[in-house]
Coordinates of C-alpha atoms in Angstrom, one line a residue:
Chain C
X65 CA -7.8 -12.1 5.2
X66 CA -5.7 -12.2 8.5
X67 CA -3.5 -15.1 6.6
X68 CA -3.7 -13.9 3.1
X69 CA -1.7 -10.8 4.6
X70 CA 0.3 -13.2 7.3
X71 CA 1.8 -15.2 3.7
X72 CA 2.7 -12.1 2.2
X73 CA 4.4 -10.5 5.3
X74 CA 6.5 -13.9 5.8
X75 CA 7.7 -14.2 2.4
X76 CA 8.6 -10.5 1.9
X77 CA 10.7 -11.1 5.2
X78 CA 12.4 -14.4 3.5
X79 CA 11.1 -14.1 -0.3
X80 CA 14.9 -12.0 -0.5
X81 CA 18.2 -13.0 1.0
X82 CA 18.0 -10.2 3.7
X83 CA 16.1 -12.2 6.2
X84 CA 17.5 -15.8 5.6
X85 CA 21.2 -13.9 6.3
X86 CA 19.9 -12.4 9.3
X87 CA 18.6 -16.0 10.4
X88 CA 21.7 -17.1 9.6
X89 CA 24.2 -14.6 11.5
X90 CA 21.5 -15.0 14.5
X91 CA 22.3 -18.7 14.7
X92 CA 25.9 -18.7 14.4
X93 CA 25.7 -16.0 17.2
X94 CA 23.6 -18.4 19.6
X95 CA 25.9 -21.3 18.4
X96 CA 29.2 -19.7 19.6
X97 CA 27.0 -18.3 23.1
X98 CA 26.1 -22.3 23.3
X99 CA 29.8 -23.6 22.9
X100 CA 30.9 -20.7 25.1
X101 CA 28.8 -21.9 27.9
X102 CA 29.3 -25.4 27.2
X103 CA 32.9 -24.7 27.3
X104 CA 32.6 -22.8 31.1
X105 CA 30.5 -25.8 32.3
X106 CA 32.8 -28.3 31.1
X107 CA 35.8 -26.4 33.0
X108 CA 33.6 -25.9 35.8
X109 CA 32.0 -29.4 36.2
X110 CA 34.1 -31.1 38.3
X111 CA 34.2 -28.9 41.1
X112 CA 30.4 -28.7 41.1
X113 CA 30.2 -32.5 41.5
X114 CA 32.8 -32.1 44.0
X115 CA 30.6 -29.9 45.9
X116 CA 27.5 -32.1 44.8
X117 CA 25.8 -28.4 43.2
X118 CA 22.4 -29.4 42.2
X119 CA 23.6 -27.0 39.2
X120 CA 23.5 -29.0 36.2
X121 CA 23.6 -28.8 32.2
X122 CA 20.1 -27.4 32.2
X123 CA 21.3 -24.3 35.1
X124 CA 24.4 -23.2 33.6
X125 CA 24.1 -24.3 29.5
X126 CA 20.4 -24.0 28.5
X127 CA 19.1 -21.1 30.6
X128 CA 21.5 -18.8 29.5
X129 CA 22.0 -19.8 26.3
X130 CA 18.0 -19.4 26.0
X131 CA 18.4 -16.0 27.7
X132 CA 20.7 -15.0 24.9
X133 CA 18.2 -16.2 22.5
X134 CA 15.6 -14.0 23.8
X135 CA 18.2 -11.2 23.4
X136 CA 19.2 -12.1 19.8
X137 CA 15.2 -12.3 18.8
X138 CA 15.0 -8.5 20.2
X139 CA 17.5 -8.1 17.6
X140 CA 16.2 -9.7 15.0
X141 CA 12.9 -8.8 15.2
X142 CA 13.7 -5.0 14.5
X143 CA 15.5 -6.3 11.5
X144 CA 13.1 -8.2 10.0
X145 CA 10.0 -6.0 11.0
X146 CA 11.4 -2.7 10.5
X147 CA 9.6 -2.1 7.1
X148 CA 6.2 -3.7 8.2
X149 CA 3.8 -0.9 7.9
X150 CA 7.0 1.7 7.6
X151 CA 7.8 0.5 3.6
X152 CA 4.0 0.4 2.8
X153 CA 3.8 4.2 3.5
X154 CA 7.1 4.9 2.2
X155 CA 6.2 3.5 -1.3
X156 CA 3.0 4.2 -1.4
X157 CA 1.5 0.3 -1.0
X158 CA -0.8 1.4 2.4
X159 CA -2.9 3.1 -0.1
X160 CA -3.7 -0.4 -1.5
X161 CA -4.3 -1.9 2.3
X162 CA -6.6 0.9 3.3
X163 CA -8.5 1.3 0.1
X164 CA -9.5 -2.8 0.3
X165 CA -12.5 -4.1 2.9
X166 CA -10.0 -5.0 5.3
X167 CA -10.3 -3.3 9.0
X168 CA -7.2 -1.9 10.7
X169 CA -7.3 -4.4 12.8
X170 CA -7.1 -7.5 10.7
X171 CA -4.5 -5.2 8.6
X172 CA -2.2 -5.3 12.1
X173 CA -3.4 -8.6 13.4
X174 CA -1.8 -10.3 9.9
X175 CA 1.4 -8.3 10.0
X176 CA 2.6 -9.4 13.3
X177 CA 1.3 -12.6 12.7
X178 CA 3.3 -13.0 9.7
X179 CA 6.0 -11.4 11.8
X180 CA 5.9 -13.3 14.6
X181 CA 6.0 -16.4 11.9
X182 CA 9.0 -14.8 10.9
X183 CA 11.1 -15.0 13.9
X184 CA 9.3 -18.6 14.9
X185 CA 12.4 -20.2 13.1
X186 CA 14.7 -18.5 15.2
X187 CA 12.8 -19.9 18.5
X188 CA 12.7 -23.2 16.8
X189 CA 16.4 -23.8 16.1
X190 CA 17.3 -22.0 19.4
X191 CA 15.0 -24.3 21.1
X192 CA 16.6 -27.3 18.5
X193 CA 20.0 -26.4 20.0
X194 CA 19.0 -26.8 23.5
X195 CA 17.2 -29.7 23.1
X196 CA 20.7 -31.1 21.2
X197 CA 22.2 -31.3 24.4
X198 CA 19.7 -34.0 25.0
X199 CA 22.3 -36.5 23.2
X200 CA 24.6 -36.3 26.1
X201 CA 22.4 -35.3 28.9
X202 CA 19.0 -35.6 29.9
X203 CA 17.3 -32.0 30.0
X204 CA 13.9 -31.6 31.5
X205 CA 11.4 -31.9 28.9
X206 CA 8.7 -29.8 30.8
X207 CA 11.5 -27.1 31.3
X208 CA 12.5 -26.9 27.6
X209 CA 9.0 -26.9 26.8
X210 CA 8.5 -23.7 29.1
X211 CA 11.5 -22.3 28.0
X212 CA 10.0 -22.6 24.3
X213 CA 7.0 -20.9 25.4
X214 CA 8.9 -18.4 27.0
X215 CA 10.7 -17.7 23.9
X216 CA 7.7 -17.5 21.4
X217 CA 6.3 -15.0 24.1
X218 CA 9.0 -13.3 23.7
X219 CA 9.2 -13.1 19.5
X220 CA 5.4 -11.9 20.1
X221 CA 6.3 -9.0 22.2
X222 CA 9.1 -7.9 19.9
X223 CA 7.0 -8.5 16.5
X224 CA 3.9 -5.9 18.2
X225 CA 6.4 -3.5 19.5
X226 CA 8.3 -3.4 16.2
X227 CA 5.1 -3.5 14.6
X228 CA 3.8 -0.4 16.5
X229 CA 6.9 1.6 15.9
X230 CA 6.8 0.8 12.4
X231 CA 3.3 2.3 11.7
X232 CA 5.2 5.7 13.7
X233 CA 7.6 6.8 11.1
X234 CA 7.9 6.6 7.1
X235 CA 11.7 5.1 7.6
X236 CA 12.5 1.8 7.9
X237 CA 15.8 2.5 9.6
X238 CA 13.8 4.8 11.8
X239 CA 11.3 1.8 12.7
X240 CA 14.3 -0.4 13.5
X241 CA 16.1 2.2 15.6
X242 CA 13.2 3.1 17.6
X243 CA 12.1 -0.8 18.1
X244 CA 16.0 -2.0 19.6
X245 CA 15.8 0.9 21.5
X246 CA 12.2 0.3 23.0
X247 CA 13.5 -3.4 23.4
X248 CA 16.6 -3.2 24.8
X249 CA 15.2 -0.8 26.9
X250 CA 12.6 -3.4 28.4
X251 CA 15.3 -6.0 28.9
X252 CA 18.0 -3.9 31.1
X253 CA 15.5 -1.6 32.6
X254 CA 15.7 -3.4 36.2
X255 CA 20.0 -3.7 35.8
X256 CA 20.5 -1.4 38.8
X257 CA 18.0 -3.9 41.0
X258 CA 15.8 -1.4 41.4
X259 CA 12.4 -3.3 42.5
X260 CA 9.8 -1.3 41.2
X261 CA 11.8 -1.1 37.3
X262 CA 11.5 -4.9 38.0
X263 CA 8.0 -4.8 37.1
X264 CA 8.7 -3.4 33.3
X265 CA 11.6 -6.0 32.9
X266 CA 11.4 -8.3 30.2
X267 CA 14.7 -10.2 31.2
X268 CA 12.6 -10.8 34.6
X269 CA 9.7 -11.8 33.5
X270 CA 11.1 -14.4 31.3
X271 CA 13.6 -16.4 33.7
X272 CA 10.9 -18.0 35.5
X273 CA 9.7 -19.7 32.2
X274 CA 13.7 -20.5 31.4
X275 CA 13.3 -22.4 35.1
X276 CA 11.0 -24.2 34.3
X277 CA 8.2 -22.1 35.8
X278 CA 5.0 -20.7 33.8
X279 CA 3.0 -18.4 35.8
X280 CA 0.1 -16.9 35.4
X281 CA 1.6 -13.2 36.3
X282 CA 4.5 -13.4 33.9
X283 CA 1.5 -15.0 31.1
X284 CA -0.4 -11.9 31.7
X285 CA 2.7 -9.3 31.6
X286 CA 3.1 -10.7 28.0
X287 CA -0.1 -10.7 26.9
X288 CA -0.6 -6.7 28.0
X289 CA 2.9 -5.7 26.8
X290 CA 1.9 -7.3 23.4
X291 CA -2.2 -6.9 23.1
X292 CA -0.9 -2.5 23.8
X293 CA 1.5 -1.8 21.2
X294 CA -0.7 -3.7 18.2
X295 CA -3.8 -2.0 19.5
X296 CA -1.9 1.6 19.3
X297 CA -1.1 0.6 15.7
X298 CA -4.4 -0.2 14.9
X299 CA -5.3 3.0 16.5
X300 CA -2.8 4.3 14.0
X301 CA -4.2 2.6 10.8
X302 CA -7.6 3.7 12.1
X303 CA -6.6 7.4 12.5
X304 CA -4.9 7.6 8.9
X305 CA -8.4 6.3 7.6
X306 CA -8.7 2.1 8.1
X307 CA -11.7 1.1 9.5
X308 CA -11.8 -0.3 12.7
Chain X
X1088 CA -25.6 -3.3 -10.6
X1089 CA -27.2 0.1 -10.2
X1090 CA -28.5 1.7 -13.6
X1091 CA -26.3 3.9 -15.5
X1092 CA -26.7 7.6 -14.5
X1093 CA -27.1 6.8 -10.6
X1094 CA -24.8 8.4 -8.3
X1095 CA -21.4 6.1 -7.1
X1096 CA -19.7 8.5 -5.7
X1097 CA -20.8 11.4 -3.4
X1098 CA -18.9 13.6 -1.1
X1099 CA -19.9 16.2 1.1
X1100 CA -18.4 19.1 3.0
X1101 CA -14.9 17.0 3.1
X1102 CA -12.5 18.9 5.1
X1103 CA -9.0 17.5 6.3
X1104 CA -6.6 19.7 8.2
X1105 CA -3.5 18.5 9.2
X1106 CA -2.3 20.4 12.5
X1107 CA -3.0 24.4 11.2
X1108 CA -3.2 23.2 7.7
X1109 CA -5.8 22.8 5.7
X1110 CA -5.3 20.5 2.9
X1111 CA -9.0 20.6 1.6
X1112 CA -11.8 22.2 2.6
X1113 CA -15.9 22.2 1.6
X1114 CA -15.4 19.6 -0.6
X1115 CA -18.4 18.5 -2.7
X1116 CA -18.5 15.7 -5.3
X1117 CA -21.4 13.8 -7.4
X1118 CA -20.1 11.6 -9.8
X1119 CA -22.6 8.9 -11.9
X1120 CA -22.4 5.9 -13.5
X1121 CA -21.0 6.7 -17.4
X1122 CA -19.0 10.0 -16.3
X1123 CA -15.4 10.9 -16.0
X1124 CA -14.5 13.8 -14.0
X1125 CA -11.3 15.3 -14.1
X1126 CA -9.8 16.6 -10.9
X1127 CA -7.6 19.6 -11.9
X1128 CA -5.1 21.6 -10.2
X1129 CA -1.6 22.0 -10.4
X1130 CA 1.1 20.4 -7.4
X1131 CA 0.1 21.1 -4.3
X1132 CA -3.3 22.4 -5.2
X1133 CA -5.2 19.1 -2.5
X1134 CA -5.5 16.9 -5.8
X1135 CA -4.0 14.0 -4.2
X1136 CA -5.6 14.8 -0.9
X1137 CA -9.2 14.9 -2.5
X1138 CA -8.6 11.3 -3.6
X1139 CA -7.0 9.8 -0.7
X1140 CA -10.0 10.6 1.0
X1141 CA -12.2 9.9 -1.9
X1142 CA -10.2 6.6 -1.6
X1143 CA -10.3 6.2 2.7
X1144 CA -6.7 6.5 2.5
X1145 CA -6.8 9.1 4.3
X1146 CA -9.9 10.3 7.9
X1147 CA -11.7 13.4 6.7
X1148 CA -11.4 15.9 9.7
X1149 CA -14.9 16.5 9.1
X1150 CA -17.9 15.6 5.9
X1151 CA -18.4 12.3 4.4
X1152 CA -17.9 9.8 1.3
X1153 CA -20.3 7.6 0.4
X1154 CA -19.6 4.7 -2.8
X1155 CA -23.2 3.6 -4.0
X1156 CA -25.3 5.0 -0.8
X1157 CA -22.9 3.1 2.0
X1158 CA -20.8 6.0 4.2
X1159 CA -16.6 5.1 3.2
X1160 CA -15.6 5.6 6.7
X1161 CA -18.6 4.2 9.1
X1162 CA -19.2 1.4 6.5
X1163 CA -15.7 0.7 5.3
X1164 CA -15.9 -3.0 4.1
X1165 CA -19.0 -2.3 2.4
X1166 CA -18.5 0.9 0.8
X1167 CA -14.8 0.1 -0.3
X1168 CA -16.0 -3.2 -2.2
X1169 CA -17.4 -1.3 -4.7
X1170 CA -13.8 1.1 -4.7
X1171 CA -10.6 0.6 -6.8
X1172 CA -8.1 3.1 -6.1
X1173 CA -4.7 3.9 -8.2
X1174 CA -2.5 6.2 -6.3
X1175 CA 0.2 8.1 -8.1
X1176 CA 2.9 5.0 -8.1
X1177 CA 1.4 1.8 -8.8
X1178 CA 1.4 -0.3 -5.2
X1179 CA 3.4 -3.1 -6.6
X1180 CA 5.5 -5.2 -4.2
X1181 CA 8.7 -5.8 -6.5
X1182 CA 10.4 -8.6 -5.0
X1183 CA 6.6 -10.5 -6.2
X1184 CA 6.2 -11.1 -9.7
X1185 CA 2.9 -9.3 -11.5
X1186 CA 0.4 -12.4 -11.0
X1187 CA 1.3 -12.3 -7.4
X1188 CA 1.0 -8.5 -7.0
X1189 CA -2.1 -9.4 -8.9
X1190 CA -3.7 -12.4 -7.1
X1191 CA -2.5 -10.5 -3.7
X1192 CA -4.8 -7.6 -4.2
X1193 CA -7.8 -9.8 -5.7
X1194 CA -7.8 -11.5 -2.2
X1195 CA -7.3 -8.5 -0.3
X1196 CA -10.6 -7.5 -2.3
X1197 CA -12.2 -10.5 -0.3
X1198 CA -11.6 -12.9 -3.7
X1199 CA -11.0 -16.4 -3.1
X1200 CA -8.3 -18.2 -4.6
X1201 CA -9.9 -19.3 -8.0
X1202 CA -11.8 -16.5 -7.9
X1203 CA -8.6 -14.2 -7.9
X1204 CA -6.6 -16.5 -10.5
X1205 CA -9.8 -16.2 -12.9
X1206 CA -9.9 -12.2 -12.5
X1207 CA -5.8 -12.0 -13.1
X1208 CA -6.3 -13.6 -15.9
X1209 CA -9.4 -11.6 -17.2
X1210 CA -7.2 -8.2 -16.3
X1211 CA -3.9 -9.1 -17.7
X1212 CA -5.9 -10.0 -21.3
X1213 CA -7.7 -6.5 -20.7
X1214 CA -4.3 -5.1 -20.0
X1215 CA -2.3 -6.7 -22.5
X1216 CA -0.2 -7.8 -19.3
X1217 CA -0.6 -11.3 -20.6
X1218 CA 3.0 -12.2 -21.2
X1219 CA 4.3 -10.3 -18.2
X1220 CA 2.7 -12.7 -15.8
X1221 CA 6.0 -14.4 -13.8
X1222 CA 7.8 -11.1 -14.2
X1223 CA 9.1 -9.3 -11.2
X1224 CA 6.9 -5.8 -10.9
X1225 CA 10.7 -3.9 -9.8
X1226 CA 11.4 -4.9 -13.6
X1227 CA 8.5 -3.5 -14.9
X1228 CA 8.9 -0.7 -17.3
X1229 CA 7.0 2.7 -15.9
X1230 CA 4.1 2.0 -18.3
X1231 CA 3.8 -1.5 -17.7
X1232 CA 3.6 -0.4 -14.0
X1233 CA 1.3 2.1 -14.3
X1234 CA -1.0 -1.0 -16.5
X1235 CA -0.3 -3.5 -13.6
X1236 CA -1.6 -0.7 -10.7
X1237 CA -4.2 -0.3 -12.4
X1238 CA -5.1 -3.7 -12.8
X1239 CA -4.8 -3.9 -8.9
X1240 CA -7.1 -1.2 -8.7
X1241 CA -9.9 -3.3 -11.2
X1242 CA -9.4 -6.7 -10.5
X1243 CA -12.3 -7.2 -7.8
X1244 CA -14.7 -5.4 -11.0
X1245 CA -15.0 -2.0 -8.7
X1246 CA -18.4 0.3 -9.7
X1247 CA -16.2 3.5 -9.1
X1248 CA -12.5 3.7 -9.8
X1249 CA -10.2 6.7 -8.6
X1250 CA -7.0 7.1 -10.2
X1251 CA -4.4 9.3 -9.7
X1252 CA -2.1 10.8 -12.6
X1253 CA -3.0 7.8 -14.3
X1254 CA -0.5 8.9 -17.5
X1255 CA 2.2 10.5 -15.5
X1256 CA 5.8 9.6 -17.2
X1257 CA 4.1 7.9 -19.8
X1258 CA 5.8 8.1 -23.2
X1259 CA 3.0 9.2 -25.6
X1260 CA 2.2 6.3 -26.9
X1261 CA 1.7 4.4 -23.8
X1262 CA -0.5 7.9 -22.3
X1263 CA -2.5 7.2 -25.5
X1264 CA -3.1 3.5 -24.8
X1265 CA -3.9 4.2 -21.4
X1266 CA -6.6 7.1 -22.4
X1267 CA -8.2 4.5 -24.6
X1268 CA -8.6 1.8 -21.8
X1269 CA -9.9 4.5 -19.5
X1270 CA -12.6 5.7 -22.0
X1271 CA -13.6 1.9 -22.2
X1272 CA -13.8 1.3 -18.7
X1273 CA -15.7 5.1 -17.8
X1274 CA -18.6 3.7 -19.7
X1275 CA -20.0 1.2 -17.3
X1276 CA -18.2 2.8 -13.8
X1277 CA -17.4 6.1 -12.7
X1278 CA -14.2 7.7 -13.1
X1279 CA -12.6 9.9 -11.3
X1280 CA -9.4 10.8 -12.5
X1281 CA -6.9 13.4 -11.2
X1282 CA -4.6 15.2 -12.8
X1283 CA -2.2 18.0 -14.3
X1284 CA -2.4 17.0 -17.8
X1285 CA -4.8 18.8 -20.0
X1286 CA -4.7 16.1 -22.5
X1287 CA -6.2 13.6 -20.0
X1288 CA -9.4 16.0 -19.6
X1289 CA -9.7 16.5 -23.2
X1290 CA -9.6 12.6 -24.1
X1291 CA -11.7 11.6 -21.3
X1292 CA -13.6 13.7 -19.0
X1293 CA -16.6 15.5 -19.4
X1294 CA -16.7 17.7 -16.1
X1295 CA -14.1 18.5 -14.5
X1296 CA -13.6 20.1 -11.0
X1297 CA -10.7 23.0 -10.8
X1298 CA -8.7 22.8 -7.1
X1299 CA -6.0 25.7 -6.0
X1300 CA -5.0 25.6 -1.9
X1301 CA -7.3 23.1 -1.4
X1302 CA -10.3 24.8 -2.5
X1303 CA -13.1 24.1 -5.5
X1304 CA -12.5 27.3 -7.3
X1305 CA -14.2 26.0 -10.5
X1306 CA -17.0 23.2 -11.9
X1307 CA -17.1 23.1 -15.5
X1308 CA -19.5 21.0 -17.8
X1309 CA -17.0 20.9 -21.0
X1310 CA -18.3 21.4 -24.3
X1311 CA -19.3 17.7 -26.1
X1312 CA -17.9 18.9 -29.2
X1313 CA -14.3 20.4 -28.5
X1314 CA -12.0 21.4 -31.5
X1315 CA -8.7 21.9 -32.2
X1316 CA -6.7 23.8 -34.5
X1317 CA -4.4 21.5 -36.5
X1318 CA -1.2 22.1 -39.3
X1319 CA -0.8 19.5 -41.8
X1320 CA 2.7 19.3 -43.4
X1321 CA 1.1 17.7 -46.6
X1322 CA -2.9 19.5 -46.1
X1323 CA -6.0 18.1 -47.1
X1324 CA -8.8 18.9 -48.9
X1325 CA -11.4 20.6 -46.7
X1326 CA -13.5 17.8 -47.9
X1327 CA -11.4 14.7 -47.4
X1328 CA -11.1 16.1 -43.7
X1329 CA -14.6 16.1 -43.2
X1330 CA -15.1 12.5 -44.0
X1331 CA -12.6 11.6 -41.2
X1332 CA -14.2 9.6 -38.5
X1333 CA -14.7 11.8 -36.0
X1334 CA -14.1 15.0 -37.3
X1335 CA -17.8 17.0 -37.5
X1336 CA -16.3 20.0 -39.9
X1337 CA -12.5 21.4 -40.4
X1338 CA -12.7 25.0 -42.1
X1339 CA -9.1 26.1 -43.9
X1340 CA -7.3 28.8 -41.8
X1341 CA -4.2 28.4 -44.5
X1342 CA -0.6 28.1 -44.1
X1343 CA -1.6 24.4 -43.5
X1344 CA -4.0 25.5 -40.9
X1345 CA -7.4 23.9 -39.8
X1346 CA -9.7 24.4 -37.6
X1347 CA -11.6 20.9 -36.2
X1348 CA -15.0 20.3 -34.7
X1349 CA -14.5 17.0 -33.2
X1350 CA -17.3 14.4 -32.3
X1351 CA -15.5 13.0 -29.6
X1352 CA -12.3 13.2 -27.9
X1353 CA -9.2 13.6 -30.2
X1354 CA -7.1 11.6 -29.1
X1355 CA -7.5 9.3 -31.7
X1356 CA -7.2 12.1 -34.1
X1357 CA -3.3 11.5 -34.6
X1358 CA -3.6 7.9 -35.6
X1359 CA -6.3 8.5 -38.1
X1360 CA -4.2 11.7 -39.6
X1361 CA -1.1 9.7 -39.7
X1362 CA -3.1 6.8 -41.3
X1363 CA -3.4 9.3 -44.8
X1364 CA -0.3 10.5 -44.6
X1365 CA -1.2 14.0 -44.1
X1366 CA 1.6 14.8 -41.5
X1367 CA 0.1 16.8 -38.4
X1368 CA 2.8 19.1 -37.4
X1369 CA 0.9 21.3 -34.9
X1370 CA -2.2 20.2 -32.4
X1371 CA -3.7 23.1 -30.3
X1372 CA -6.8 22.1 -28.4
X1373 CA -9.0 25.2 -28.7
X1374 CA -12.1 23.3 -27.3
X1375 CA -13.0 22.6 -24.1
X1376 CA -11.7 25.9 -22.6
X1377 CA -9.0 24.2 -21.8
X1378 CA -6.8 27.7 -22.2
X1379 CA -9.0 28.9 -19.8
X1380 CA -9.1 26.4 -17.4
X1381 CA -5.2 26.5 -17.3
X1382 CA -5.3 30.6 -16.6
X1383 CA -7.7 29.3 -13.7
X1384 CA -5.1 26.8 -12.6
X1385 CA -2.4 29.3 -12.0
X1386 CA -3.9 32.3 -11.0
X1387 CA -3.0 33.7 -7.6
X1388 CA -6.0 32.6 -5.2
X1389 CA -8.7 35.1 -4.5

């Protein structure tokens, strides 16, 4: 049941044009952040080998060019989630969800799946670009490979929080408004340096697997701040009359 | 299958309050296999509330539903197998063409693959949706819409189906269509059928339960033989109306007046007039008490 709503949720996000053009602008974004970088580095190099920087390609291309991914997907997934759970009530489908032998949870557990799904392409060609560089340099394989599971914990956070929000308000645009700022919020909350905001931060708790690094601390801050917001909408579902 | 005359659907004490609102309160419902019940009331009255819990759309603040014995809201998988529910716009996804609107529902009704393409294909014949199949539902006219919801709501075969203004913005030939499938389908579920429209009581219910601000303000057991008085721009003989199908006796009133005694519900009455070429100019349904149950539908509460 979890798949058969997973299939549906993925091709209403790229059965119409609307989610293929916001692939699409969200790649040429990242690909002009890449060049950008590349560009800097390039101007940049030959000092840094004067000074023999252990900085390399991997420091000062990929990690921020990643970062900016992870930025873009908090975009994106607003975009393409906002009418998740929002449209059904709005049209008047979530009478057809709640009326079938389907718990609120599986209900939940196959939108953000298909969600998630969703945004996986925009991981995968981030993660395509980065690993590009590979024709001219040699990036760390066990880095990029953190760095991709950094990214798809990061499109799972974003699709339950946008999720959640969704199952809030009757408006899409509402959903989406509420989700970027909820996201955003998460990624510059610890701008001032303040230490204890720290512990919210998303942009925190993601460089470590953009180094390289995959801890067990930053595995569980993902897994609470997404496990919360889809068991709130579930709580949601449940309330308006889904069974558990 | 349970027999015919067992209770599908029973609700008790069903309350829902929103905030200081009450939507519905001391709701109570027994509805059998072979019977359509009409729930009446005009907008605003807790129709649509009364089915969206009826449905498990929406949590009762307090009471229960039960489909078939099984309790809708601490048995929901159970209970809403045996459930098929068409809200007032037909769920359709419309960037998905009918079969997939279709075969999506059958396997949200726990259907397997085959077993969903067998039962679109079993619906759409019922439907006369056949032709339709690859079309995109945001191209479907509002009739063919309403058809295709409730073919969502009856594709997993449900014992109890709850339908909500079924023939709203219907032209009246579709509405009549529609009324005819519902009568076919009442006979082996049970129908519950909500709505504003006194011509969808008389064709197809015979109980129906009166709402106003959320409260039962009348049960009524209509009469099995309703009548209606009809003019005829080219009248009959008295006799050659009595040997219509389903007309019991017609008595002159003049000026092209009759008064009918039906045998069943008239809405086929129209087609079998126009058939002879009589030419009805004038229907008033004077069965039923249908006169009276609209008084009771817009009086001010008590």
């Amino acid at each position: 049941m979890i798949l058969v709503l997973a299939r549906r949720e993925l091709w209403e996000r790229y059965g119409t044009s609307r989610g293929w053009l916001a692939l699409a602008a969200a790649q040429l974004l990242l690909a002009w952040l890449l060049f950008t970088q590349l560009d800097i580095y390039l101007k940049i190099q030959p000092r840094l080998t004067s000074l023999a920087s252990p900085l390399g390609v991997a420091d000062l291309v990929i990690a921020p060019t990643l970062a900016s991914a992870a930025l873009v997907l908090l975009g994106l997934a607003p975009l393409l989630g906002m009418g998740s759970i929002a449209d059904e009530v709005r049209s008047g489908r979530l009478s057809l969800l709640l009326s079938s032998p389907l718990r609120a949870s599986s209900l939940v557990a196959g939108k953000w799946l298909g969600l998630f799904l969703a945004l996986l392409p925009a991981v995968l060609l981030s993660m395509g670009m980065a690993a590009a560089l590979g024709l001219a340099t040699h990036p760390d394989p066990g880095r990029l490979a953190a760095s991709a599971l950094g990214l798809g914990l990061v499109a799972a956070l974003a699709a339950a929080v946008t999720l959640w929000l969704s199952s809030l308000v009757e408006q899409p645009a509402t959903a989406a408004g509420l989700a970027w700022g909820a996201l955003f919020l998460l990624w510059f909350v610890d701008n001032g340096g303040n230490q204890a905001l720290a512990l919210f931060s998303l942009r925190s708790h993601l460089q470590p697997f953009l180094e390289g690094r995959v801890g067990a601390g930053a595995l569980l801050w993902f897994a609470i701040l997404t496990v919360a917001p889809l068991t709130l909408a579930t709580l949601r579902l449940w309330r308006l009359g889904g069974g558990r | 299958m349970s027999a015919k005359g067992d209770i599908l659907l029973q609700a008790r004490n069903l309350e829902r309050r929103d905030g200081p609102v009450v939507r519905l309160r001391r709701f109570d419902l027994e509805l059998r296999r072979g019977e359509a019940m009409g729930l009446l009331g005009v907008n605003g009255a807790g129709k649509s509330t009364a089915l969206a819990l009826l449905g498990g759309v929406l949590r009762p603040t307090r009471g229960e539903v039960r489909l078939l014995g099984h309790d809708l809201h601490r048995e929901p998988l159970r209970a809403r197998r045996f459930l098929g529910l068409l809200p007032e716009r037909p769920p359709l996804y419309p960037h998905l063409t009918l079969d997939e609107n279709l075969d999506f529902a059958a396997r949200l009704r726990g259907l397997s693959r085959k077993e969903a393409t067998h039962a679109r294909e079993r619906i759409k014949k019922r439907l006369g949706l056949i032709r339709l199949g690859r079309r995109l539902a945001g191209r479907l006219s509002r009739g063919t819409a309403q058809r295709a919801g409730l073919g969502q709501a009856m594709i997993h075969d449900p014992e109890v189906l709850i339908l909500d203004e079924p023939t709203a913005g219907l032209d009246p030939a579709q509405a009549h269509e529609l009324r005819i499938l519902l009568r076919e389908l009442a006979v082996e579920r049970a129908v519950l059928l909500a709505t504003h429209l006194l011509e969808d009581v008389a064709a197809l219910c015979r109980r129906v339960t009166l709402l106003r601000e959320g409260r039962v303000v009348l049960r009524e057991r209509l009469d099995s033989a309703p009548r209606a008085k009809v003019r005829f721009l080219r009248p009959p003989p008295d006799e050659a109306l009595r040997r219509l199908p389903g007309v019991a006796a017609a008595r002159s009133l003049g000026d092209g007046w009759f008064e009918l005694r039906l045998e069943d519900a008239p809405a086929d009455l129209a087609e079998r007039v126009a058939s002879h070429g009589w030419g009805m100019a004038d229907y008033l349904s004077s069965g039923h008490d249908l006169e009276r149950l609209v008084a009771a539908m817009v009086e001010p509460a008590p």
